[in-house]
Amino acid sequence: MTELHDTLLTFDTHIDIPWPDQADAWSLNTDRKVDVRKCDQGKLRSVCLAAYIPQGPRDEAGHEEAWHRVQAMLKVINALGGHQDGLSANVCRTAKDVRSAFQSGALAIVPAIENGHALGGVPPRIGQLAAEYGVRYLTLTHNGHNALADAAIPRKDLNDSPELHGGLSELGHETIREMNRHGVLVDVSHTAKSTMMQASELSTTPVFASHSCVRSLCDHPRNLDDEQLDRLKETDGLIQITAMGSFLRKGGGGTVEDLARHVAYVAERVGVRHVGVSSDFDGGGGIPGWQDATETPAVTQALLKAGFSPEELTAIWGGNMLRLMEKAEQASISA
């Protein structure tokens, strides 16, 4: 198993960066679940590092604060490439860049944004962030509705009603069009079902859920139900099953075996082409068997025990995500 794991382009599609930044991504013995050295130990080859923007007030001040924070966080992510103590990391803007980093033995770092609140209510800014920082996906919402869309979990402290827009707002429609134009994938994790279904109809490239699980196996509002999984198949989208115990098993306590069970459910219902894995490390993720990047081989072992072949593991661990990135890139070139 170890030999097989070492050959895979393992791609974790959702990892938060600690904030404020401690300049410790290359350090020894950090408190982070993911750093350059831990990735090397666990043979985690590629990571989407997300600039997480907490949902704040949907007013001018709240939007301005979010806009400044996302740029500061993306600057940190873009500065993580380099060489130290025989290790290398490359900040990657394309699927080809990710594959090249893997072939050279470097960790591939792909910038992303969690929460469309980051745009400050100005959809064209996604083009600026894609061009300046190489952002490859944007999660439309976090917990709490924003100016773009309804979230799966309203925020009482922000005076959220059960729904605000009935799915996507007009700004949300405009944002998705801008994302398609600039090769930025639409991430529907955290969104209301109405938002997800509408986004999958509107987007000219497949949508995906960067860190979600299966609602039929664990009835949590952050998880996708069977109708949503079927829509992902219809539109060639993707769900990345995530290492969050409360999403994997009702009441919490989910393990790496539960993660493999969710992957198997999606594969059986809609096909291996539409499922992958993510950790949500440093953003609350971590389960028995996969507590940090050093334990990544345990995921491969659990998937093998669940009956997946080496070829299927190649798709689950990174091939499916790279396909979506390539589709978004091709669509932006032809736009």
PDB file of C-alpha atoms in Angstrom, residues 145-146 148-151 161-170 173 192-199:
ATOM      1  CA  HIS A 145     -26.004  34.389   3.706  1.00  0.00           C
ATOM      2  CA  ASN A 146     -23.957  36.932   1.763  1.00  0.00           C
ATOM      3  CA  LEU A 148     -24.183  36.629  -3.654  1.00  0.00           C
ATOM      4  CA  ALA A 149     -26.205  33.702  -2.369  1.00  0.00           C
ATOM      5  CA  ASP A 150     -28.004  31.833   0.370  1.00  0.00           C
ATOM      6  CA  ALA A 151     -25.994  29.580   2.664  1.00  0.00           C
ATOM      7  CA  SER A 161     -33.777  34.589   7.844  1.00  0.00           C
ATOM      8  CA  PRO A 162     -33.980  30.976   6.577  1.00  0.00           C
ATOM      9  CA  GLU A 163     -33.357  32.365   3.073  1.00  0.00           C
ATOM     10  CA  LEU A 164     -32.384  35.770   1.743  1.00  0.00           C
ATOM     11  CA  HIS A 165     -32.329  35.524  -2.052  1.00  0.00           C
ATOM     12  CA  GLY A 166     -34.056  32.212  -2.758  1.00  0.00           C
ATOM     13  CA  GLY A 167     -30.694  30.893  -3.968  1.00  0.00           C
ATOM     14  CA  LEU A 168     -28.469  33.139  -6.067  1.00  0.00           C
ATOM     15  CA  SER A 169     -28.877  36.924  -6.087  1.00  0.00           C
ATOM     16  CA  GLU A 170     -28.340  39.000  -9.207  1.00  0.00           C
ATOM     17  CA  HIS A 173     -25.399  35.391 -11.200  1.00  0.00           C
ATOM     18  CA  ALA A 192     -28.051  26.255   0.325  1.00  0.00           C
ATOM     19  CA  LYS A 193     -29.432  23.547  -1.947  1.00  0.00           C
ATOM     20  CA  SER A 194     -31.253  26.236  -3.955  1.00  0.00           C
ATOM     21  CA  THR A 195     -27.954  28.037  -4.520  1.00  0.00           C
ATOM     22  CA  MET A 196     -26.186  24.841  -5.552  1.00  0.00           C
ATOM     23  CA  MET A 197     -28.874  23.775  -8.010  1.00  0.00           C
ATOM     24  CA  GLN A 198     -29.100  27.224  -9.600  1.00  0.00           C
ATOM     25  CA  ALA A 199     -25.313  27.541  -9.822  1.00  0.00           C
TER      26      ALA A 199
END
